[in-house]
């Protein structure tokens, strides 16, 4: 059996509480993993010096743009590609040289990868058979896995007789059937339409709650999936880990402008730091003083110094529109408005900001037209300093 000897040998380890991770025995460890495709001058480094630990019961999202190395990291852990250097561990076991089937990992990919000629139940039983689980137990294990994804009634169907969402559920059931201590999901919702993606996201959140001991690595380029599912988010950029923290910290206090933009979209207004006292900063934007929130260096941020170039990160929902000339407001003109149902996205040209436009989300259907002159404010509790790196 694949088993998890590390876990059995150390039964005292507690499960990760949301946002609090026990690293005394991480379920997953990437230790300085580099992966190159090709050879010599033609080599592409898809993953460079990648370090990551995922605690037992923890869900980490690998979030980044297309081509940033997310799938390569997942494949290195699953055993589908071999690291050029570095190692991967499951518990305390180094699995770098182990064939994929011997790693006991559940893997779900975007394209489902079901066997088209096999019925659903046989697809789900596949991993159990290759692990030589006794025949008498297979039926019950398949039923249990199908039940977890709400597909108990579909065991006799062929994959082509199922919708895309149902096929993805079967792929998840197949991964769960082996009762893996580690579950890897690579853009599992990317092939589904928007509405189905939304409901599957809820189901995945439920599944995560039902598997409190399972470590999950969830690859996505979609920030809303990462925010919805992950205890921590690892942001990937150019084959490297760029930033890692709890979803909330990354969103509220992004450590880099890249993460600020990638996670949630943000206005990044070039500013210079005038002074910082505690978490309160005075900055200057185009010569105009603005107060803001300064993340503290002890949570991985730079030491703030005066005259330091930085960005003021203001989420569109935090931007406030006022009457023109209101106290503490910048004068601006509306460039465009897009109604999005519950909010309207207003793009503004601010007189004092050369070339930097500001997006504001205001509630309801705002019908002010292009050219309208307004005042714009950046409330200090919604404006966070981000190092200009
Ligand atoms: P992501 O999953 O973040 O979109 P990947 O890990 O799939 O990124 O790919 C990272 C980089 O490695 C990309 O530049 C991609 O083109 C390259 N790459 C991926 N797979 C291969 C392969 N089998 N051979 C050569 N290059 C590859
Ligand atoms: Mg990928």
Coordinates of C-alpha atoms and ligand atoms in Angstrom, one line a residue:
X1 CA 0.0 0.0 0.0
X2 CA 1.1 3.5 -0.5
X3 CA 0.5 4.5 3.1
X4 CA 2.0 7.4 4.9
X5 CA 4.6 6.0 7.2
X6 CA 5.7 9.4 8.3
X7 CA 2.2 10.2 9.6
X8 CA 1.7 6.9 11.3
X9 CA 5.1 7.2 13.0
X10 CA 4.2 10.5 14.5
X11 CA 0.5 10.3 15.5
X12 CA 0.7 13.4 17.7
X13 CA 0.7 16.0 15.0
X14 CA -2.3 18.1 14.9
X15 CA -4.2 19.1 11.9
X16 CA -3.8 22.6 10.5
X17 CA -6.3 25.1 11.7
X18 CA -7.4 27.5 9.0
X19 CA -4.4 29.9 8.6
X20 CA -2.3 28.3 11.3
X21 CA -0.1 25.6 10.0
X22 CA 1.9 23.0 11.9
X23 CA 5.2 22.7 10.1
X24 CA 6.8 20.2 12.4
X25 CA 6.1 17.6 9.7
X26 CA 4.8 19.2 6.6
X27 CA 2.8 16.9 4.3
X28 CA 4.5 18.4 1.3
X29 CA 8.0 19.8 1.0
X30 CA 9.6 21.3 -2.1
X31 CA 13.3 21.8 -1.4
X32 CA 15.1 24.0 -3.9
X33 CA 13.4 22.4 -6.8
X34 CA 14.6 23.4 -10.3
X35 CA 13.1 21.9 -13.4
X36 CA 14.5 22.5 -16.9
X37 CA 12.8 21.2 -20.1
X38 CA 15.2 20.5 -23.0
X39 CA 18.9 20.5 -23.0
X40 CA 21.9 22.7 -23.6
X41 CA 21.1 26.1 -25.1
X42 CA 17.5 25.1 -25.7
X43 CA 16.7 24.6 -22.1
X44 CA 13.6 26.3 -20.6
X45 CA 13.7 26.7 -16.8
X46 CA 10.1 26.2 -16.0
X47 CA 10.8 26.1 -12.2
X48 CA 13.7 27.7 -10.4
X49 CA 14.8 27.2 -6.9
X50 CA 11.3 26.5 -5.7
X51 CA 10.7 26.1 -1.9
X52 CA 7.4 25.4 -0.4
X53 CA 6.0 23.5 2.6
X54 CA 2.3 22.5 2.9
X55 CA 1.1 21.4 6.3
X56 CA -1.1 18.4 7.0
X57 CA -4.7 19.5 6.3
X58 CA -3.6 22.7 4.7
X59 CA -4.7 24.0 1.3
X60 CA -2.2 26.1 -0.6
X61 CA -3.1 27.7 -4.0
X62 CA -0.3 28.1 -6.5
X63 CA -1.5 31.2 -8.3
X64 CA 0.2 32.9 -11.2
X65 CA -0.1 33.8 -14.9
X66 CA 0.0 31.2 -17.7
X67 CA 3.5 29.9 -18.1
X68 CA 4.8 30.9 -14.6
X69 CA 5.6 27.3 -13.7
X70 CA 2.6 26.2 -11.6
X71 CA 1.9 22.9 -13.5
X72 CA 5.6 22.1 -13.5
X73 CA 5.7 22.3 -9.7
X74 CA 2.7 20.1 -9.4
X75 CA 4.1 17.6 -11.9
X76 CA 7.4 17.5 -10.0
X77 CA 5.6 16.5 -6.9
X78 CA 3.4 14.0 -8.7
X79 CA 6.4 12.5 -10.4
X80 CA 5.5 13.3 -14.0
X81 CA 8.6 15.4 -14.5
X82 CA 12.0 14.9 -12.8
X83 CA 13.6 17.9 -11.1
X84 CA 17.0 18.9 -12.5
X85 CA 18.0 19.6 -8.9
X86 CA 16.4 19.7 -5.5
X87 CA 14.0 17.3 -3.9
X88 CA 10.4 16.7 -3.1
X89 CA 9.2 15.0 0.1
X90 CA 5.9 13.7 1.3
X91 CA 5.9 13.7 5.1
X92 CA 9.5 12.9 5.9
X93 CA 9.9 10.6 2.9
X94 CA 12.0 11.8 -0.1
X95 CA 10.0 10.8 -3.2
X96 CA 12.1 12.5 -5.8
X97 CA 13.1 9.2 -7.4
X98 CA 9.8 7.3 -6.8
X99 CA 7.5 6.4 -9.8
X100 CA 4.2 8.4 -9.7
X101 CA 2.0 5.4 -8.8
X102 CA 4.1 4.7 -5.7
X103 CA 3.7 8.2 -4.3
X104 CA 0.0 7.7 -3.2
X105 CA -1.0 11.1 -4.4
X106 CA -4.4 12.0 -5.8
X107 CA -4.2 14.1 -8.9
X108 CA -6.9 16.0 -10.8
X109 CA -6.2 17.8 -14.0
X110 CA -8.2 20.3 -16.1
X111 CA -8.9 17.9 -18.9
X112 CA -10.3 15.2 -16.5
X113 CA -8.2 12.5 -18.2
X114 CA -10.9 9.8 -17.7
X115 CA -10.5 6.5 -19.6
X116 CA -13.1 6.9 -22.2
X117 CA -13.8 3.1 -22.7
X118 CA -14.2 2.5 -18.9
X119 CA -17.4 2.9 -17.0
X120 CA -17.4 5.5 -14.2
X121 CA -17.0 2.9 -11.5
X122 CA -14.0 1.3 -13.2
X123 CA -12.4 4.8 -13.7
X124 CA -12.8 5.4 -10.0
X125 CA -11.5 1.9 -9.1
X126 CA -8.4 2.4 -11.3
X127 CA -6.0 3.7 -8.6
X128 CA -7.3 1.1 -6.1
X129 CA -6.5 -1.8 -8.6
X130 CA -3.0 -0.5 -9.3
X131 CA -2.5 -0.3 -5.6
X132 CA -3.7 -3.9 -5.3
X133 CA -6.4 -3.1 -2.8
X134 CA -8.2 -6.4 -2.1
X135 CA -11.1 -6.9 -4.5
X136 CA -13.7 -7.3 -1.8
X137 CA -12.9 -3.7 -0.6
X138 CA -13.0 -2.0 -4.0
X139 CA -16.7 -1.8 -4.4
X140 CA -17.2 0.0 -1.0
X141 CA -14.3 2.4 -1.7
X142 CA -15.6 3.3 -5.1
X143 CA -19.1 3.9 -3.6
X144 CA -17.6 6.1 -0.9
X145 CA -15.7 8.2 -3.4
X146 CA -18.6 8.6 -5.7
X147 CA -20.8 9.6 -2.7
X148 CA -18.3 12.3 -1.7
X149 CA -18.8 14.0 -5.1
X150 CA -22.6 13.4 -5.3
X151 CA -22.3 10.9 -8.2
X152 CA -23.4 7.7 -6.6
X153 CA -26.1 7.1 -9.3
X154 CA -23.7 7.3 -12.2
X155 CA -21.3 4.3 -11.7
X156 CA -22.5 2.4 -14.8
X157 CA -22.2 5.3 -17.2
X158 CA -19.4 5.9 -19.7
X159 CA -17.6 9.3 -19.4
X160 CA -19.1 10.4 -22.7
X161 CA -22.5 10.1 -21.2
X162 CA -21.7 12.7 -18.6
X163 CA -21.5 16.5 -18.7
X164 CA -18.2 18.3 -18.3
X165 CA -19.0 19.1 -14.6
X166 CA -19.9 15.5 -13.9
X167 CA -16.8 14.2 -15.6
X168 CA -14.7 16.5 -13.4
X169 CA -16.5 15.1 -10.3
X170 CA -15.6 11.6 -11.4
X171 CA -12.0 12.7 -11.9
X172 CA -12.1 14.0 -8.3
X173 CA -13.7 10.8 -7.0
X174 CA -10.9 8.8 -8.8
X175 CA -8.3 10.9 -7.0
X176 CA -10.0 10.5 -3.6
X177 CA -10.6 6.7 -3.9
X178 CA -7.0 6.0 -2.9
X179 CA -7.6 8.1 0.3
X180 CA -4.5 10.2 -0.5
X181 CA -2.9 12.3 2.2
X182 CA -2.0 14.7 -0.6
X183 CA -4.4 15.9 -3.3
X184 CA -3.1 17.9 -6.3
X185 CA -5.6 19.8 -8.4
X186 CA -4.4 21.6 -11.6
X187 CA -6.9 24.1 -12.8
X188 CA -9.8 21.7 -12.2
X189 CA -12.5 24.2 -13.0
X190 CA -10.9 25.9 -16.0
X191 CA -12.8 23.9 -18.6
X192 CA -16.2 24.6 -17.1
X193 CA -18.5 27.5 -17.9
X194 CA -18.8 30.3 -15.4
X195 CA -22.0 29.2 -13.7
X196 CA -20.8 25.7 -13.2
X197 CA -17.4 26.9 -12.0
X198 CA -19.2 28.9 -9.3
X199 CA -21.1 25.9 -8.0
X200 CA -18.1 23.5 -8.3
X201 CA -16.1 26.0 -6.3
X202 CA -18.7 25.7 -3.5
X203 CA -18.5 21.9 -3.7
X204 CA -14.7 21.9 -3.6
X205 CA -14.9 24.1 -0.5
X206 CA -17.2 21.5 1.1
X207 CA -14.9 18.7 0.0
X208 CA -12.0 20.4 1.7
X209 CA -13.9 20.6 4.9
X210 CA -14.8 16.9 4.6
X211 CA -11.1 16.0 4.3
X212 CA -9.5 17.8 7.3
X213 CA -6.2 15.8 7.2
X214 CA -5.6 16.0 3.5
X215 CA -3.0 18.5 2.2
X216 CA -4.1 20.1 -1.0
X217 CA -2.1 22.0 -3.6
X218 CA -4.5 23.8 -5.9
X219 CA -3.1 25.3 -9.1
X220 CA -5.0 28.1 -10.7
X221 CA -4.6 31.4 -12.6
X222 CA -7.9 32.6 -11.2
X223 CA -7.6 34.7 -8.1
X224 CA -11.2 34.2 -7.0
X225 CA -10.6 30.4 -6.8
X226 CA -7.4 30.9 -4.8
X227 CA -9.2 33.3 -2.4
X228 CA -12.1 31.0 -2.0
X229 CA -10.2 27.8 -1.3
X230 CA -6.8 28.4 0.0
X231 CA -5.4 28.8 3.5
X232 CA -2.3 30.3 1.9
X233 CA -1.6 31.5 -1.5
X234 CA 1.8 31.1 -3.2
X235 CA 2.1 33.6 -6.1
X236 CA 4.2 32.4 -9.0
X237 CA 6.1 34.7 -11.4
X238 CA 8.6 33.7 -14.1
X239 CA 9.3 30.2 -12.8
X240 CA 9.8 31.4 -9.2
X241 CA 7.8 31.8 -6.0
X242 CA 7.2 35.5 -5.8
X243 CA 5.2 35.8 -2.6
X244 CA 3.5 33.5 -0.1
X245 CA 1.2 34.3 2.8
X246 CA -2.4 33.8 4.0
X247 CA -4.9 34.9 1.4
X248 CA -6.0 37.7 3.6
X249 CA -2.6 39.1 4.2
X250 CA -1.7 39.0 0.5
X251 CA -4.9 40.7 -0.4
X252 CA -4.9 43.3 2.4
X253 CA -1.1 44.0 2.6
X254 CA 0.4 42.8 -0.7
X255 CA 4.2 42.6 -0.4
X256 CA 4.8 43.4 -4.0
X257 CA 3.1 45.4 -6.8
X258 CA 3.0 42.2 -8.9
X259 CA 0.9 40.4 -6.2
X260 CA -1.2 43.5 -5.6
X261 CA -2.2 43.6 -9.2
X262 CA -2.5 39.9 -9.8
X263 CA -4.6 39.3 -6.7
X264 CA -7.7 41.3 -7.1
X265 CA -6.6 44.1 -9.4
X266 CA -5.4 47.2 -7.7
X267 CA -4.7 50.8 -8.4
X268 CA -1.0 51.3 -7.9
X269 CA -0.3 55.0 -7.5
X270 CA 3.4 55.9 -7.6
X271 CA 4.2 57.9 -4.4
X272 CA 7.1 58.7 -2.1
X273 CA 7.2 58.0 1.6
X274 CA 7.3 61.1 3.7
X275 CA 7.3 59.4 7.1
X276 CA 6.0 56.3 8.8
X277 CA 4.9 56.1 12.4
X278 CA 3.8 52.6 13.4
X279 CA 1.3 51.4 10.8
X280 CA 0.4 55.0 9.8
X281 CA 2.2 56.5 6.8
X282 CA 2.3 60.0 5.3
X283 CA 3.1 59.8 1.6
X284 CA 3.2 62.2 -1.3
X285 CA 1.5 61.7 -4.6
X286 CA 2.5 64.3 -7.2
X287 CA 3.4 66.7 -4.3
X288 CA 0.0 66.1 -2.6
X289 CA 0.2 64.6 1.0
X290 CA -2.0 61.5 1.5
X291 CA -2.2 59.3 4.7
X292 CA -2.0 55.5 4.2
X293 CA -1.5 52.2 6.0
X294 CA 2.0 51.0 6.2
X295 CA 2.6 47.2 6.6
X296 CA 5.2 46.5 9.2
X297 CA 8.6 45.1 8.3
X298 CA 8.1 42.1 10.7
X299 CA 5.6 40.6 8.3
X300 CA 8.1 40.4 5.5
X301 CA 7.9 43.9 4.1
X302 CA 10.7 46.4 3.5
X303 CA 11.8 48.9 6.1
X304 CA 10.0 52.1 5.2
X305 CA 12.3 55.1 4.9
X306 CA 11.6 58.7 3.9
X307 CA 12.0 59.5 0.2
X308 CA 11.6 55.8 -0.6
X309 CA 9.7 55.3 -3.9
X310 CA 6.6 53.1 -3.3
X311 CA 3.1 52.5 -4.6
X312 CA 0.0 53.3 -2.9
X313 CA -2.2 50.3 -3.4
X314 CA -5.9 51.2 -3.5
X315 CA -8.5 48.6 -4.4
X316 CA -11.2 50.0 -6.7
X317 CA -13.9 49.5 -4.1
X318 CA -12.0 51.6 -1.6
X319 CA -11.7 54.7 -3.9
X320 CA -14.3 57.3 -2.9
X321 CA -15.9 59.8 -5.3
X322 CA -16.9 63.2 -3.9
X323 CA -18.2 66.5 -5.2
X324 CA -15.5 68.4 -7.1
X325 CA -13.3 70.5 -4.8
X326 CA -14.3 68.5 -1.7
X327 CA -11.8 68.8 1.2
X328 CA -8.9 66.3 0.8
X329 CA -9.9 65.3 -2.7
X330 CA -8.0 65.2 -5.9
X331 CA -9.7 66.7 -8.9
X332 CA -10.5 64.2 -11.6
X333 CA -12.4 63.6 -14.8
X334 CA -14.4 60.5 -15.7
X335 CA -12.9 58.7 -18.6
X336 CA -15.3 55.8 -18.9
X337 CA -18.0 53.9 -17.0
X338 CA -18.9 50.3 -17.2
X339 CA -22.0 49.0 -15.4
X340 CA -21.5 45.6 -13.9
X341 CA -24.8 45.0 -12.3
X342 CA -24.4 45.6 -8.6
X343 CA -21.5 48.1 -9.2
X344 CA -20.2 50.5 -11.8
X345 CA -16.5 50.6 -12.7
X346 CA -15.5 54.2 -13.2
X347 CA -12.1 54.9 -14.8
X348 CA -10.8 58.3 -13.8
X349 CA -8.0 60.7 -15.0
X350 CA -6.7 62.5 -12.0
X351 CA -5.3 66.0 -12.7
X352 CA -2.2 65.6 -10.5
X353 CA -1.4 62.0 -11.7
X354 CA 0.4 62.1 -15.0
X355 CA -0.6 59.1 -17.1
X356 CA -1.9 57.0 -14.2
X357 CA -5.6 56.3 -14.4
X358 CA -7.6 55.2 -11.3
X359 CA -10.4 52.7 -11.3
X360 CA -13.2 53.1 -8.8
X361 CA -16.1 50.7 -8.2
X362 CA -19.2 52.5 -6.9
X363 CA -22.4 50.8 -6.0
X364 CA -25.4 50.7 -8.3
X365 CA -25.7 51.9 -11.8
X366 CA -23.8 55.2 -12.0
X367 CA -24.8 57.1 -15.1
X368 CA -22.3 60.0 -15.0
X369 CA -20.8 60.4 -18.4
X370 CA -17.2 60.7 -19.7
X371 CA -15.8 64.2 -19.0
X372 CA -17.7 64.7 -15.7
X373 CA -15.5 66.5 -13.2
X374 CA -15.5 64.8 -9.7
X375 CA -13.3 64.7 -6.6
X376 CA -11.5 61.5 -5.7
X377 CA -10.3 60.4 -2.2
X378 CA -8.2 57.5 -1.1
X379 CA -9.3 56.6 2.5
X380 CA -6.2 55.8 4.6
X381 CA -7.6 52.4 5.8
X382 CA -8.1 51.3 2.2
X383 CA -4.7 52.6 1.0
X384 CA -1.7 50.4 1.7
X385 CA 1.9 51.1 0.9
X386 CA 3.6 48.5 -1.4
X387 CA 7.3 48.5 -2.1
X388 CA 8.3 49.6 -5.6
X389 CA 10.3 46.5 -6.6
Ligands
LIG1 P1 1.8 27.2 -15.9 O1 1.2 25.9 -15.4 O2 2.0 28.2 -14.8 O3 1.0 27.8 -17.0 P2 3.9 25.5 -16.9 O4 4.5 24.9 -15.6 O5 3.0 24.6 -17.6 O6 3.2 26.9 -16.5 O7 5.1 25.9 -17.8 C1 6.1 26.8 -17.4 C2 7.1 27.0 -18.6 O8 7.6 25.8 -19.1 C3 6.4 27.6 -19.8 O9 7.3 28.5 -20.4 C4 6.1 26.4 -20.7 O10 6.1 26.8 -22.1 C5 7.3 25.5 -20.4 N1 7.0 24.1 -20.6 C6 6.0 23.4 -19.9 N2 6.0 22.1 -20.3 C7 7.0 22.0 -21.2 C8 7.5 20.8 -21.9 N3 7.0 19.6 -21.8 N4 8.6 21.1 -22.7 C9 9.1 22.3 -22.8 N5 8.7 23.4 -22.2 C10 7.7 23.2 -21.4
LIG2 MG1 -0.6 24.9 -16.0

